[in-house]
PDB file of C-alpha atoms in Angstrom:
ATOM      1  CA  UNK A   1      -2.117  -9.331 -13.882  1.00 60.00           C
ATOM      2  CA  UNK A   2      -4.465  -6.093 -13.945  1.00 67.00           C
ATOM      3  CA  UNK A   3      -1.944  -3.361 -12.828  1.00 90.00           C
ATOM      4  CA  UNK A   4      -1.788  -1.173 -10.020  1.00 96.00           C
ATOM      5  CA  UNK A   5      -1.083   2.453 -11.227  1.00 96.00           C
ATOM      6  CA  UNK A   6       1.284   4.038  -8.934  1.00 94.00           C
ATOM      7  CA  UNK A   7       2.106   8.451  -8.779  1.00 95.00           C
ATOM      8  CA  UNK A   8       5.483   9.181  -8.966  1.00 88.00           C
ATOM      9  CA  UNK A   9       6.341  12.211  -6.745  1.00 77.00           C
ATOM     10  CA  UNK A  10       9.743  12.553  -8.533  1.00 71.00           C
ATOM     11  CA  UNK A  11      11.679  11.402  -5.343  1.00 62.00           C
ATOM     12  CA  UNK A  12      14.437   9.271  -4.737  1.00 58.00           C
ATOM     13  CA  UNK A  13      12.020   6.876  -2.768  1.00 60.00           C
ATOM     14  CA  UNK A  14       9.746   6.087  -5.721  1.00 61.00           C
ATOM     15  CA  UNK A  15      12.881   6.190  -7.981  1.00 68.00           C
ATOM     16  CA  UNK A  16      14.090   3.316  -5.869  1.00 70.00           C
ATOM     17  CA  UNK A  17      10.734   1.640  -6.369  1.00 74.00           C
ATOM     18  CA  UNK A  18      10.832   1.751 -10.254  1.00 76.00           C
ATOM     19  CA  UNK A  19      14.441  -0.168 -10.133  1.00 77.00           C
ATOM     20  CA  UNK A  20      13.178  -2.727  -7.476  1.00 81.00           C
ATOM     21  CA  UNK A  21      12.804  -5.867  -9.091  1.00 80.00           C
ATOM     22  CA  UNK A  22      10.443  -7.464  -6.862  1.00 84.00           C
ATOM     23  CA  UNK A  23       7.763  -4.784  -8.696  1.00 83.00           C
ATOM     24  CA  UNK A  24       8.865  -4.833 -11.881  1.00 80.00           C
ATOM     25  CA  UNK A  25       5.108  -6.486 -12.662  1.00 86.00           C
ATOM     26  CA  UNK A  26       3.356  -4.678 -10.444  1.00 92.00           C
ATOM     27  CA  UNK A  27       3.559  -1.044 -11.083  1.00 93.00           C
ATOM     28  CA  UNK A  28       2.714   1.015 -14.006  1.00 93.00           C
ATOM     29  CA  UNK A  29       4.318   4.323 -13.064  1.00 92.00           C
ATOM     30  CA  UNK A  30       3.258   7.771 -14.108  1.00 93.00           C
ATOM     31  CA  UNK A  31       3.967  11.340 -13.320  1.00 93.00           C
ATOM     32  CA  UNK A  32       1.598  12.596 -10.055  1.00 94.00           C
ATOM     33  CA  UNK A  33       0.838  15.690 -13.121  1.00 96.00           C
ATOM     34  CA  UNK A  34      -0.071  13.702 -15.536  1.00 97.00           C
ATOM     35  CA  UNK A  35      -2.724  12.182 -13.196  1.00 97.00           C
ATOM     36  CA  UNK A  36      -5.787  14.205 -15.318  1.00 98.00           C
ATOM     37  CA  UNK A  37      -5.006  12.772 -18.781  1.00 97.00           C
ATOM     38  CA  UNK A  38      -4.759   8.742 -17.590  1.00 97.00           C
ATOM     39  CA  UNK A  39      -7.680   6.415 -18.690  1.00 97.00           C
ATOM     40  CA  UNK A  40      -7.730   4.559 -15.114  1.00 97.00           C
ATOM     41  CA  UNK A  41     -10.030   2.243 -16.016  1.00 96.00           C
ATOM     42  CA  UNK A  42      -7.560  -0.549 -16.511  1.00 96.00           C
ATOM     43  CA  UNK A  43      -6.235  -0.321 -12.710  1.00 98.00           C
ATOM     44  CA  UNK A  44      -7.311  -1.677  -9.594  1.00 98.00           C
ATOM     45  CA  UNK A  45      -5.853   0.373  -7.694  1.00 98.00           C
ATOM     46  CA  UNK A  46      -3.570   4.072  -7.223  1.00 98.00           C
ATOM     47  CA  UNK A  47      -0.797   4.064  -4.510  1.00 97.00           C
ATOM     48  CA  UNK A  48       0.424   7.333  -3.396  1.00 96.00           C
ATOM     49  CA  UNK A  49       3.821   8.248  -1.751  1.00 90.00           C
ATOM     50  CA  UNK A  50       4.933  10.831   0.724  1.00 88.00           C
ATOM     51  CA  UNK A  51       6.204  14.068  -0.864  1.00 88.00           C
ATOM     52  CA  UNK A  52       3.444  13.965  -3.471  1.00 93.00           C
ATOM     53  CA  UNK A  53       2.021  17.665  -4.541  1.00 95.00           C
ATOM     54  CA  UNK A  54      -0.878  17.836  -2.324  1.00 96.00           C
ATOM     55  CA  UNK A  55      -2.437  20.969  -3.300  1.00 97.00           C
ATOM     56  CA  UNK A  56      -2.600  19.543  -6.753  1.00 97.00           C
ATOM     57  CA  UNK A  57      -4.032  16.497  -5.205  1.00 98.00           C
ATOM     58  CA  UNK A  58      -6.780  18.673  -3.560  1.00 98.00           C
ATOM     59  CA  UNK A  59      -7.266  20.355  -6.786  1.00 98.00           C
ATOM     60  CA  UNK A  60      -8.199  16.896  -8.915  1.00 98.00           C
ATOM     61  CA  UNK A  61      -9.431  15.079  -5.776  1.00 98.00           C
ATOM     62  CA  UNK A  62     -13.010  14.358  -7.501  1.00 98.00           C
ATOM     63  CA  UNK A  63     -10.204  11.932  -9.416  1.00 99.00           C
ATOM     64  CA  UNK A  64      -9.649   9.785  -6.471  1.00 99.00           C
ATOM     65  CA  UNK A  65     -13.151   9.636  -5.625  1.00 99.00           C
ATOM     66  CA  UNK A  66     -14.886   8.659  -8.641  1.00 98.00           C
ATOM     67  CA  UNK A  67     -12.056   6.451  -8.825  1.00 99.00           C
ATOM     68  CA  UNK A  68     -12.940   4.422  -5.675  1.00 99.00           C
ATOM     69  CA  UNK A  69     -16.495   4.513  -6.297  1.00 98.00           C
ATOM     70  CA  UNK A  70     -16.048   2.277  -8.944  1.00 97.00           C
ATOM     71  CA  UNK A  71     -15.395  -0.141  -6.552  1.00 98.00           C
ATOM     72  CA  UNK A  72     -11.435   0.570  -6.805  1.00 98.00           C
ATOM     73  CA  UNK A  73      -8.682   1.052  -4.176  1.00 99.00           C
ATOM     74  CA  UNK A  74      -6.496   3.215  -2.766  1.00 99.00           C
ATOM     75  CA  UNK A  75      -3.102   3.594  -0.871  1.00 98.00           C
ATOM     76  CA  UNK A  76      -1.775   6.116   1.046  1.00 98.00           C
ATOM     77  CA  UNK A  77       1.275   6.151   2.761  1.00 96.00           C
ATOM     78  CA  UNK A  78       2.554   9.777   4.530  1.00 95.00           C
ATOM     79  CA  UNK A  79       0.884  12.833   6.213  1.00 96.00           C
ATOM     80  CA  UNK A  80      -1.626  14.708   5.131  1.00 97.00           C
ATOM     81  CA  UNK A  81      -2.414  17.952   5.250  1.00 96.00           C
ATOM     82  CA  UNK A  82      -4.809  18.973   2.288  1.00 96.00           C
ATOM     83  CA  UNK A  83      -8.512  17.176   1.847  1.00 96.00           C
ATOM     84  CA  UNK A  84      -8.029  15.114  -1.095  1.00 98.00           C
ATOM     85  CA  UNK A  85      -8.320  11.719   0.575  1.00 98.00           C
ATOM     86  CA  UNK A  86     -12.196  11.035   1.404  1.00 98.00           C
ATOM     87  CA  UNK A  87     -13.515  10.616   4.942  1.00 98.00           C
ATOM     88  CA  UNK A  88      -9.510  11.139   5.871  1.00 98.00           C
ATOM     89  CA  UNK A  89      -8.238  14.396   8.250  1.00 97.00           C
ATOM     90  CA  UNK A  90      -4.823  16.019   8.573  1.00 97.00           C
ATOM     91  CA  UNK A  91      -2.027  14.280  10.241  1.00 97.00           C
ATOM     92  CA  UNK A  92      -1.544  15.309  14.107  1.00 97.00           C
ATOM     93  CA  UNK A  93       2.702  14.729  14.803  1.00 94.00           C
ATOM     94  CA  UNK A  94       2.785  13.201  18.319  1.00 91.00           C
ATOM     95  CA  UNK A  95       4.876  14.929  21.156  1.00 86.00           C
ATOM     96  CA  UNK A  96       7.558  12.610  21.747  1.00 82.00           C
ATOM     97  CA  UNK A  97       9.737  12.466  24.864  1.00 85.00           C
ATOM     98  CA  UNK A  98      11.532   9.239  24.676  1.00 87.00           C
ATOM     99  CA  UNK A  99      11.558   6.508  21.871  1.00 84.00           C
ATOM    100  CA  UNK A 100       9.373   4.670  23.346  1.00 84.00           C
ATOM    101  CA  UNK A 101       6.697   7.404  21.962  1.00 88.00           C
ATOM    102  CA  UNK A 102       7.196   5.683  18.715  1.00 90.00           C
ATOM    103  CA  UNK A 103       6.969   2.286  19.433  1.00 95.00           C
ATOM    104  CA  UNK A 104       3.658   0.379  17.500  1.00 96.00           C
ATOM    105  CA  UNK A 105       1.674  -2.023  18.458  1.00 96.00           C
ATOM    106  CA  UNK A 106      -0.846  -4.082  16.788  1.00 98.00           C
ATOM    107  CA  UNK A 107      -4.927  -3.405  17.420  1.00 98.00           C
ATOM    108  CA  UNK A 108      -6.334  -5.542  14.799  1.00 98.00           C
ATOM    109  CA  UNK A 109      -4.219  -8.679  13.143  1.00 98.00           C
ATOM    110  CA  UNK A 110      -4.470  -8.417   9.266  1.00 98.00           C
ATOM    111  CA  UNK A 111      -2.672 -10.143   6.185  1.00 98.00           C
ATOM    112  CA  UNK A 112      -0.535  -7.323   5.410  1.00 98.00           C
ATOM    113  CA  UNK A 113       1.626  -7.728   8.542  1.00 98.00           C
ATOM    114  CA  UNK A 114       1.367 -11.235   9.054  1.00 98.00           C
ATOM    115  CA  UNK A 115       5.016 -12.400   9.799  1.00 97.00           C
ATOM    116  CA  UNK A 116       5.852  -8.639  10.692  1.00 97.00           C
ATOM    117  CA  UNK A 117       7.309  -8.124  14.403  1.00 95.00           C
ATOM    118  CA  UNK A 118       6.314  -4.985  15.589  1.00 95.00           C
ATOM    119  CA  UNK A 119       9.721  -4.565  16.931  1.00 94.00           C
ATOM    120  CA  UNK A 120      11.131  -4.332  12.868  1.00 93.00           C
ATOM    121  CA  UNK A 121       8.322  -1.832  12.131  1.00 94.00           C
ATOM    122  CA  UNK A 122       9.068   0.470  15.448  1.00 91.00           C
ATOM    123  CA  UNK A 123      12.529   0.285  14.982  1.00 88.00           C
ATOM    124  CA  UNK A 124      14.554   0.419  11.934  1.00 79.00           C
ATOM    125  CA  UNK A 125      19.268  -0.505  12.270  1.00 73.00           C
ATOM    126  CA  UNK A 126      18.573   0.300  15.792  1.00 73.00           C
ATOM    127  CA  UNK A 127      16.932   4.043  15.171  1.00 77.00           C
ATOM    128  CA  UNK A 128      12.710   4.434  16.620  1.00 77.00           C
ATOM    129  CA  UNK A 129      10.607   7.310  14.637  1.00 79.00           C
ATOM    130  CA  UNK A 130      10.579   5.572  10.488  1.00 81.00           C
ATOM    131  CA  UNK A 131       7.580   3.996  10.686  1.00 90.00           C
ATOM    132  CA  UNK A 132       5.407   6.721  12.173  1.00 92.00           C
ATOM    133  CA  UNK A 133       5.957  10.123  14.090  1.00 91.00           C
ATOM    134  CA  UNK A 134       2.156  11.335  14.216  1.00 94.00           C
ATOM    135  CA  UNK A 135      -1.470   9.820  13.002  1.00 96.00           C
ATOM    136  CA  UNK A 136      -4.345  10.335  10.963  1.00 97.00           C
ATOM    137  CA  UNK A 137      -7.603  10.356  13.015  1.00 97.00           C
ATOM    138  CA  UNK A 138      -9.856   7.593  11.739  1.00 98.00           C
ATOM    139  CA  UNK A 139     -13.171   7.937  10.411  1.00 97.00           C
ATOM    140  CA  UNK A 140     -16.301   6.207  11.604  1.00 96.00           C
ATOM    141  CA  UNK A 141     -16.350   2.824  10.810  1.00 97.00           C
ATOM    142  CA  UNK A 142     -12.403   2.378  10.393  1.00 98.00           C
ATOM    143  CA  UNK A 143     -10.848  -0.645  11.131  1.00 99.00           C
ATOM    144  CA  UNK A 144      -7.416  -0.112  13.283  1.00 99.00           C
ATOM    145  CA  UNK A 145      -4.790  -2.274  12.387  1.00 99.00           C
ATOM    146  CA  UNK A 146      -1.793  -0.738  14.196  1.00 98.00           C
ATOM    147  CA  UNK A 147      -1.617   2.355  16.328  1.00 98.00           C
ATOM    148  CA  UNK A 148       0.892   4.322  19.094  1.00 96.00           C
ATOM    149  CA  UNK A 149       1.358   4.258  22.600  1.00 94.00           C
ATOM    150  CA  UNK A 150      -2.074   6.454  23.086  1.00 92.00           C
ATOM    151  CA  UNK A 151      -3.843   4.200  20.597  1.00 96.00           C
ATOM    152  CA  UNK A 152      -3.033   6.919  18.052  1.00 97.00           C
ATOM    153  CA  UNK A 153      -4.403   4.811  14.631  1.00 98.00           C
ATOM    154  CA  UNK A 154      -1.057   5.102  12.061  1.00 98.00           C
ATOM    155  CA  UNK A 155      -2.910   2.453  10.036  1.00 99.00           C
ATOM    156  CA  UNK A 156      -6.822   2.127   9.063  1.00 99.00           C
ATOM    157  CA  UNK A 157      -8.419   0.915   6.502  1.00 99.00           C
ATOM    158  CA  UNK A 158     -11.801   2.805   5.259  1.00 99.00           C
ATOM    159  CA  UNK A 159     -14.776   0.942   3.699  1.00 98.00           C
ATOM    160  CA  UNK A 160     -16.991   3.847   4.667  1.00 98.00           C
ATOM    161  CA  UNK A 161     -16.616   6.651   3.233  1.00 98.00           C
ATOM    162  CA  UNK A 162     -16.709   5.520  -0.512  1.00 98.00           C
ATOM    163  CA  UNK A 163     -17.388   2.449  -2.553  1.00 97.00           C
ATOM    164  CA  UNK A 164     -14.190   1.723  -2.353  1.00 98.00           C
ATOM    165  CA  UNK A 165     -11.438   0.494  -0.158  1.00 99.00           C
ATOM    166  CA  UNK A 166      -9.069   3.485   1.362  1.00 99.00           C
ATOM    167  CA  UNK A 167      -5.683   1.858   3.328  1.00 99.00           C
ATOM    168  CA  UNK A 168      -3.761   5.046   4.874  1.00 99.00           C
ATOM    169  CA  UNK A 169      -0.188   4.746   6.497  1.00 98.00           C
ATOM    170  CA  UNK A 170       0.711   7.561   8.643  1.00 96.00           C
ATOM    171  CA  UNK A 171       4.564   7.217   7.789  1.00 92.00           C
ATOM    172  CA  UNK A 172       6.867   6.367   4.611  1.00 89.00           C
ATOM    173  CA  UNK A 173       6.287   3.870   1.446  1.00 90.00           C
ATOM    174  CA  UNK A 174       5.611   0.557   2.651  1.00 93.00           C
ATOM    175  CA  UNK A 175       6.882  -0.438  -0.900  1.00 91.00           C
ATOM    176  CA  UNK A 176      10.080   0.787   0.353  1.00 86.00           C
ATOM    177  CA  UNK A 177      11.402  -2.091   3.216  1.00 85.00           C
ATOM    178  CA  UNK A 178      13.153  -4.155   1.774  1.00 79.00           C
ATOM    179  CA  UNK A 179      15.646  -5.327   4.256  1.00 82.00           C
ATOM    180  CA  UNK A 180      15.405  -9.282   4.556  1.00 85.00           C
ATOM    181  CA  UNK A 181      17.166  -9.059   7.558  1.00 85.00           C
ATOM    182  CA  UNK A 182      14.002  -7.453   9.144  1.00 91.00           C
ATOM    183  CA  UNK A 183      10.435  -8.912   9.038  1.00 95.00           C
ATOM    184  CA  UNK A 184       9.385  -5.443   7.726  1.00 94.00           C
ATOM    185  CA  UNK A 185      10.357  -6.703   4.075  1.00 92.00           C
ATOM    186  CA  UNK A 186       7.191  -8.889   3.565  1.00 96.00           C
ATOM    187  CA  UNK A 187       4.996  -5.750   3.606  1.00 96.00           C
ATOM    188  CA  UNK A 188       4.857  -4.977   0.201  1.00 94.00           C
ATOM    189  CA  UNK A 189       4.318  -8.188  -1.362  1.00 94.00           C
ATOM    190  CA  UNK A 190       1.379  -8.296   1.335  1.00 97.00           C
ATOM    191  CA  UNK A 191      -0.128  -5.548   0.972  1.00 98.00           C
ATOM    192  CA  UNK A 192      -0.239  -5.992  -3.429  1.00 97.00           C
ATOM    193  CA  UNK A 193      -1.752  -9.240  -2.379  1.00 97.00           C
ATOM    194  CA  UNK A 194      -4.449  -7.351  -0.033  1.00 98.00           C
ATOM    195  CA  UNK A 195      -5.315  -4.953  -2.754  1.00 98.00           C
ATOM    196  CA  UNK A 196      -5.615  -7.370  -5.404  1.00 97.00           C
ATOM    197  CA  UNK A 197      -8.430  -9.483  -2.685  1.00 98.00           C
ATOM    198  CA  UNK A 198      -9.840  -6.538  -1.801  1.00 98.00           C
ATOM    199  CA  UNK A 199     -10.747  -4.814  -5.668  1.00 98.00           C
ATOM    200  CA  UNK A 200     -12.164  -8.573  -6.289  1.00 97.00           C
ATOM    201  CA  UNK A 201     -14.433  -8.582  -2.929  1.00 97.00           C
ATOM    202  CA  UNK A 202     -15.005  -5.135  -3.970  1.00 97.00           C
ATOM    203  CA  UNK A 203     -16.314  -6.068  -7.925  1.00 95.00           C
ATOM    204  CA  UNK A 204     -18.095  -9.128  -6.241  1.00 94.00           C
ATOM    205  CA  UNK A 205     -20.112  -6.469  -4.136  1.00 90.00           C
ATOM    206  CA  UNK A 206     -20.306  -4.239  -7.098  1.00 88.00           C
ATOM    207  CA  UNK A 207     -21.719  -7.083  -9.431  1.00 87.00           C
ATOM    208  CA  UNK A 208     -24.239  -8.489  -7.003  1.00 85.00           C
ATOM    209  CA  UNK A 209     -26.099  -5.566  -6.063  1.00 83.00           C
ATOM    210  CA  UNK A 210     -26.178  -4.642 -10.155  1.00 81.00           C
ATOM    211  CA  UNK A 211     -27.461  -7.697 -10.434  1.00 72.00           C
TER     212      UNK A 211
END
């Protein structure tokens, strides 16, 4: 299968996702640094962890977009707080008084959660907050797929604002669940599955209107 390039912030999380056998085919991993030198033409898509170097992100973000306006993809998953994302803003922490401030709810059903109760993505061995403290605000044209209490989006996806596909997470590496006793685990097989039907509706597009 094409692979999906994924940036390595150095972390322990994306550590975890290099030994995880259940991506072993999925990934090609490279340093977030070495992001200028890569011929991305083979991938379909870049996924990007928290913790990455934003600034340097900001700094080579003409990367990303040429890169989706080849009809590519890209995932997001953290908060933001440099420009580097197109059509995306800074990520607003919510004020939280009890957990129920954190609990998520779902505004649009979509493949990547199918199976998921909201219950294993609010709550995580009995603790509220994992999933999402804060949001991005959406662009125009976003579709919502899960959002706070205040209808606070902490997952869009953005067709808009390139021609490509933008999916941005307001919270840690959906890679990362991988308990099976919670629903949660199914996410990242999902969402690979999502990307890889989205880049081919995307080169569909692409291909008819060269046509």
């Amino acid at each position: 299968m094409t692979p999906i390039l994924s940036l390595s912030s150095g972390s322990n999380f994306v550590e975890a996702r290099k030994n995880d056998p259940r991506y072993k085919d999925v990934f090609t991993f490279i340093d977030s640094y070495d992001l200028p030198n890569v011929d991305l033409s083979p991938y379909i898509a870049i996924t990007v962890p928290n913790l990455i170097d934003q600034e340097f992100m900001y700094k080579h973000r003409d990367i990303i977009r040429n890169f989706l306006n080849e009809g590519k993809v890209l995932s997001f998953s953290g908060h933001l707080f440099r420009e580097w994302i197109p059509g995306a803003s800074n990520f607003l922490p919510r004020t939280i008084r009890t957990h129920h401030d954190y609990e998520v709810s779902v505004v649009t059903a979509h493949p990547i959660f199918e199976g998921v109760r909201t219950e294993d993505l609010t709550f995580n061995k009995g603790v509220a907050g994992f999933f999402a403290r804060g949001h991005h605000p959406a662009p125009a044209g976003a579709e919502i797929l899960l959002s706070l209490p205040g209808g606070e989006p902490v997952v869009y996806i953005d067709r808009q604002s390139t021609k490509g596909t933008i999916f941005v997470h307001s919270g840690n590496d959906l890679f990362g669940y991988g308990n099976p006793a919670q629903t949660s685990w199914k996410i990242g097989h999902q969402l690979v599955a999502w990307i890889r039907e989205e880049h081919q509706r995307l080169q569909q597009t692409r291909e008819a209107l060269q046509a």
